[in-house]
Coordinates of C-alpha atoms in Angstrom, one line a residue:
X1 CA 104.3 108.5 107.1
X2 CA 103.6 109.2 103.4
X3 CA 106.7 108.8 102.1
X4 CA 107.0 105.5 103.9
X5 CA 104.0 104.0 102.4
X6 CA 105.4 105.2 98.8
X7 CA 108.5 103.7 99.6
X8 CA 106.8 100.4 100.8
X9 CA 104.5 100.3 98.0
X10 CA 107.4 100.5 95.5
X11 CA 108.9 97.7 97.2
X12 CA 106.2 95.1 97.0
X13 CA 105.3 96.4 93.4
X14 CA 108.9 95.0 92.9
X15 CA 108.2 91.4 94.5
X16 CA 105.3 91.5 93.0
X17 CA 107.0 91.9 89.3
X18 CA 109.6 89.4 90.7
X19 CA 107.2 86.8 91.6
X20 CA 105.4 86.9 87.9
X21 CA 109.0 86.7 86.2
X22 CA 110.9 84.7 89.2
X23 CA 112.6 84.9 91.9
X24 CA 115.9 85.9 92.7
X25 CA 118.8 84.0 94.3
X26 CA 120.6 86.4 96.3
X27 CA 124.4 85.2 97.2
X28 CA 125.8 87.3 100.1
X29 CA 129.5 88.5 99.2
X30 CA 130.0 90.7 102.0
X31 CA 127.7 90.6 105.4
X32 CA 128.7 92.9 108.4
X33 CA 127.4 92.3 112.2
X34 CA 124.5 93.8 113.1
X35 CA 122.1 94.3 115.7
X36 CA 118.7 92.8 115.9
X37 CA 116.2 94.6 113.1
X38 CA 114.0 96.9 115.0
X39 CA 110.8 98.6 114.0
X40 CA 110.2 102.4 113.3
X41 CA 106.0 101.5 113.3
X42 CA 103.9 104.1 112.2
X43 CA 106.9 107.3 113.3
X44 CA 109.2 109.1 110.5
X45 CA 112.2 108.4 112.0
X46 CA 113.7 106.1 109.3
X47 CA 116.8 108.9 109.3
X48 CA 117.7 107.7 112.7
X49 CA 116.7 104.2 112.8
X50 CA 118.9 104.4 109.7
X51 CA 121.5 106.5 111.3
X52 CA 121.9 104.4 114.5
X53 CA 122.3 101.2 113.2
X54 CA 125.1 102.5 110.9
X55 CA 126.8 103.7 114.4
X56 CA 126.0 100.2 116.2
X57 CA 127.1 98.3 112.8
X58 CA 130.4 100.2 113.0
X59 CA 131.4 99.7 116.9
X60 CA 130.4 95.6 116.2
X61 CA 133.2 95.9 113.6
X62 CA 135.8 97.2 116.3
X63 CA 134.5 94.4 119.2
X64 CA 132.1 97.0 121.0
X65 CA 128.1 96.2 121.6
X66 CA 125.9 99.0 121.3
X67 CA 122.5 99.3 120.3
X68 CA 120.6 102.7 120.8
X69 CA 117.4 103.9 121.0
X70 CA 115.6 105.5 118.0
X71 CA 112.8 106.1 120.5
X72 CA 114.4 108.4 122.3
X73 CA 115.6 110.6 119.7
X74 CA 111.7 110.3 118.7
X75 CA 111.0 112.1 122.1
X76 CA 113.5 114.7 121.6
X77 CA 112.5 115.7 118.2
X78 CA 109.0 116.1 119.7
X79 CA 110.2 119.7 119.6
X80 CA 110.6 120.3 116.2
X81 CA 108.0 117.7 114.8
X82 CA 109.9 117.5 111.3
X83 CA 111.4 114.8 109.4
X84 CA 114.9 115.0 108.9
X85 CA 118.1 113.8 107.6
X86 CA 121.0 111.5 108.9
X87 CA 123.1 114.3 109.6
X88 CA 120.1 115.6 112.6
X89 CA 120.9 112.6 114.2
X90 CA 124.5 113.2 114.6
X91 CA 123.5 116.7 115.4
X92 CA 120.6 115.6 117.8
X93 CA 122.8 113.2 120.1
X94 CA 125.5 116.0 120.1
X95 CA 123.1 118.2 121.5
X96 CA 120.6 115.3 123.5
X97 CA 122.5 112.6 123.8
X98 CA 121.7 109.4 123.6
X99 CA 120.3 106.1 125.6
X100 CA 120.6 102.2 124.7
X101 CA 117.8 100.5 123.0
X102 CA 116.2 98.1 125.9
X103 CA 115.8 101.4 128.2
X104 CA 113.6 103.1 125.7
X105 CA 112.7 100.0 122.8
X106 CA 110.7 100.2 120.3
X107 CA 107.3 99.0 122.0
X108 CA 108.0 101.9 124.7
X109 CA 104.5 103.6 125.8
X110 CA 104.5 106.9 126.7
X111 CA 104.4 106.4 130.7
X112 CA 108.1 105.1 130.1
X113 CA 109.9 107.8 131.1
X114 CA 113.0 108.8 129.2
X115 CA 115.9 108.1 131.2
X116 CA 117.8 110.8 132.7
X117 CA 120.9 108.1 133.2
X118 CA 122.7 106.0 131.6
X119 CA 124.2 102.9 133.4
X120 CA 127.1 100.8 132.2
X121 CA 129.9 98.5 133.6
X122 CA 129.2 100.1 137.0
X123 CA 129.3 103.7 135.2
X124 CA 126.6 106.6 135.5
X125 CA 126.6 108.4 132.4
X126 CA 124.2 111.2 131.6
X127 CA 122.7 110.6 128.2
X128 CA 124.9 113.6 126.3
X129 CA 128.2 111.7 128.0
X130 CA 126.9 108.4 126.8
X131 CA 126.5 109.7 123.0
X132 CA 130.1 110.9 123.2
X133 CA 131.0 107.6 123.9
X134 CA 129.6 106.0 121.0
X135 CA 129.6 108.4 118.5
X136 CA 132.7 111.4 118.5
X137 CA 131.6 114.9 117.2
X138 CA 132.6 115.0 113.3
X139 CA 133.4 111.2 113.3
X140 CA 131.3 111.1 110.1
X141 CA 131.4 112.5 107.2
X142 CA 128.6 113.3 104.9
X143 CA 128.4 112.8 100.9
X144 CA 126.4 113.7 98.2
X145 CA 126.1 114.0 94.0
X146 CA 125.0 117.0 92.6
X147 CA 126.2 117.5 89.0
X148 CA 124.9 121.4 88.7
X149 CA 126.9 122.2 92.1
X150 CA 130.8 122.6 92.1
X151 CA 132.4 119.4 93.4
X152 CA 134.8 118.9 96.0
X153 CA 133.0 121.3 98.0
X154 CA 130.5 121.8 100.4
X155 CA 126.4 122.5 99.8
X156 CA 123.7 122.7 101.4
X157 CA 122.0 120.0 99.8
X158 CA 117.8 120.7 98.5
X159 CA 115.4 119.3 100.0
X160 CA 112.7 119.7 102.3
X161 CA 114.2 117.4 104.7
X162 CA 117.3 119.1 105.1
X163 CA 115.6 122.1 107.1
X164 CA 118.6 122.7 109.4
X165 CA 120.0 123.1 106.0
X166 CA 123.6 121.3 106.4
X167 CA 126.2 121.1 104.3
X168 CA 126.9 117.8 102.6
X169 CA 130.5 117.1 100.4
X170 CA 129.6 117.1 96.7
X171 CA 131.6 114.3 95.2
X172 CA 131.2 113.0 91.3
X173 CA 129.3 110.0 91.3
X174 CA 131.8 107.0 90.0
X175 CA 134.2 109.2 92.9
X176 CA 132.0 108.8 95.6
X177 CA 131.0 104.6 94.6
X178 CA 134.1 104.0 94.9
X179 CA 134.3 105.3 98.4
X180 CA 131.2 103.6 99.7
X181 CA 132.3 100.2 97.6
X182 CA 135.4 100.4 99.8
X183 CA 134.1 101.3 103.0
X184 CA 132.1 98.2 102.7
X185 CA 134.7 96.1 101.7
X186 CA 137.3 97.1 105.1
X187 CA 134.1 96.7 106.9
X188 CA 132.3 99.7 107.3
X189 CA 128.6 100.2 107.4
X190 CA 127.2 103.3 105.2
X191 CA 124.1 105.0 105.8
X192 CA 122.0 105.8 102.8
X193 CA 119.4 108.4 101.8
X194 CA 116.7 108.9 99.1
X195 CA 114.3 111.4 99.4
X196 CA 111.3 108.9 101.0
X197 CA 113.4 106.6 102.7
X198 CA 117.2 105.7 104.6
X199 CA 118.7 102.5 105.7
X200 CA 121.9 101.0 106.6
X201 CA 123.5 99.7 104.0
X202 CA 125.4 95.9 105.9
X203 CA 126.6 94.4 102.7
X204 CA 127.3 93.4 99.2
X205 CA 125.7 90.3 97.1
X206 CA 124.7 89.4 93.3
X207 CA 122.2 87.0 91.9
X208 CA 122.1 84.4 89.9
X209 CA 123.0 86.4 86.9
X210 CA 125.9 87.8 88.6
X211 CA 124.1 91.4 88.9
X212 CA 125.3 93.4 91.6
X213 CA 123.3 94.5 94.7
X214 CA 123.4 96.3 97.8
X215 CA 122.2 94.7 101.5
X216 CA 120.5 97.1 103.1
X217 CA 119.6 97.3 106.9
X218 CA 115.7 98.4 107.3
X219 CA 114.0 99.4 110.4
X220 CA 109.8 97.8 109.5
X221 CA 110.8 94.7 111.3
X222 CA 112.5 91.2 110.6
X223 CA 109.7 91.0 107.8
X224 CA 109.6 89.9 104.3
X225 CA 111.4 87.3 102.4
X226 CA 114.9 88.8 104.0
X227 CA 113.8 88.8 108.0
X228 CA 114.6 92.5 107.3
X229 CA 117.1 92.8 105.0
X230 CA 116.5 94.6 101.4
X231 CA 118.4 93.6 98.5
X232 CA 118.5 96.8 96.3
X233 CA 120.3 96.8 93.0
X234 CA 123.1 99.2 92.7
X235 CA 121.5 100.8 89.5
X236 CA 118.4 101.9 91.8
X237 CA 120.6 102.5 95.2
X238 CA 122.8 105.5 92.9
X239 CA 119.7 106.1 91.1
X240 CA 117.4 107.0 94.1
X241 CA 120.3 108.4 96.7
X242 CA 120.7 111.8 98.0
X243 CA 123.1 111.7 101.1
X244 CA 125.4 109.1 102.1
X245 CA 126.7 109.2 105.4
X246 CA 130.2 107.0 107.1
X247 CA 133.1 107.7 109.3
X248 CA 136.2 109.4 108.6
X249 CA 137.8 106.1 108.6
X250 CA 135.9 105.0 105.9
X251 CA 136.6 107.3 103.8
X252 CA 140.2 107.4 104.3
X253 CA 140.7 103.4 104.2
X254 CA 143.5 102.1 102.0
X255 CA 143.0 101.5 98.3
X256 CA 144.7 98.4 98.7
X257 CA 142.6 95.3 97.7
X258 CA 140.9 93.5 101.2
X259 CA 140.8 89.6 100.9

């Protein structure tokens, strides 16, 4: 994927420009649970390998284990062979479904078939029952910035990706920060978009110079000096994003201050 290997090459040019100037301590302020980092290979799928692990993020914050498989969203979007945006996902496993992740992993060859059932604590479940399980229809919300659009309202947001052309929330920038900053902070995961690349964003750190960053959740693989993880500054996480994705509880928590 083209816009993967951009992405990627920006990131090492970065450690790269780190490593000739030095290296930065990274102290974790806020972590959330996750599930193991998994590996979108050589497929576009980083919208729902981004997208999923925001969903299995969240249910580890309320007690539940899921963990879902990108791979089988891969197989249903055999169809329209596009990339595609966070909100398809939610879309896709409204209309497909959805199956858990050591059914159909990462490493599954193509004479695995895709399940037709999903088993669970002595349930059958077809796939489309399972997804409503995990993941309610219109339990997230999605959120974007565009300054020539009126805010507080709804467009459909330009960009190739965005082909099913959905409608986003335009919100003011410091307006919709402060929503993600506090989604994070009562323990909610936020999915995050630019236009080559999404991840889960897990947590909150600084460095030594008390600079803030972003931990992000990637899907190449517990790789890199991170097993993983990406530590993005917040300058380039507003700089480079285009949707933001979390629940409706999220975006409703209290504005009072979390220990």
């Amino acid at each position: 994927m083209k816009a993967r290997w951009t992405f990627l090459l920006a990131v090492l040019m970065l450690f790269a420009a780190c490593s000739r100037k030095q290296q930065h301590t990274f102290t974790n302020d806020l972590l959330l649970p996750m599930t193991p980092i998994k590996d979108q290979g050589k497929s576009e799928l980083c919208w729902a390998y981004a997208m999923l692990a925001t969903i299995e993020t969240e249910h580890l914050v309320r007690g539940d284990s899921v963990n879902l498989s990108p791979v089988y969203i891969g197989r249903m979007m055999e169809r329209e062979n596009k990339r595609a945006m966070g909100q398809t996902l939610l879309n896709m496993i409204q209309q497909y479904g959805i199956v858990p992740y050591d059914v159909l992993p990462d490493d599954a060859t193509d004479d695995l078939p895709t399940p037709k059932w999903v088993f669970m604590l002595g349930a059958r479940y077809t796939p489309w029952e399972f997804a409503h399980s995990v993941c309610a229809p219109d339990e997230y919300l999605s959120l974007t910035c565009f300054p020539d659009s009126p805010y507080y309202k709804k467009m459909i947001v330009p960009v190739p990706d965005n082909w099913e052309k959905n409608t986003l929330l335009n919100l003011p920038i410091d307006t919709l920060r402060t929503h993600v900053d506090r989604a994070l902070r009562h323990r909610h995961p936020v999915c995050w978009e630019s236009r080559g690349h999404a991840m889960c964003i897990v947590g909150m750190a600084h460095d030594e110079n008390g600079r803030p960053y972003y931990i992000m959740k990637n899907s190449w693989g517990p790789k890199g000096p991170h097993d993983g993880l990406v530590y993005m500054s917040v300058r380039k996480m507003w700089k480079d994003m285009i949707a933001i994705y979390m629940t409706r509880d999220a975006y409703e928590a209290s504005w009072t201050s979390v220990p």
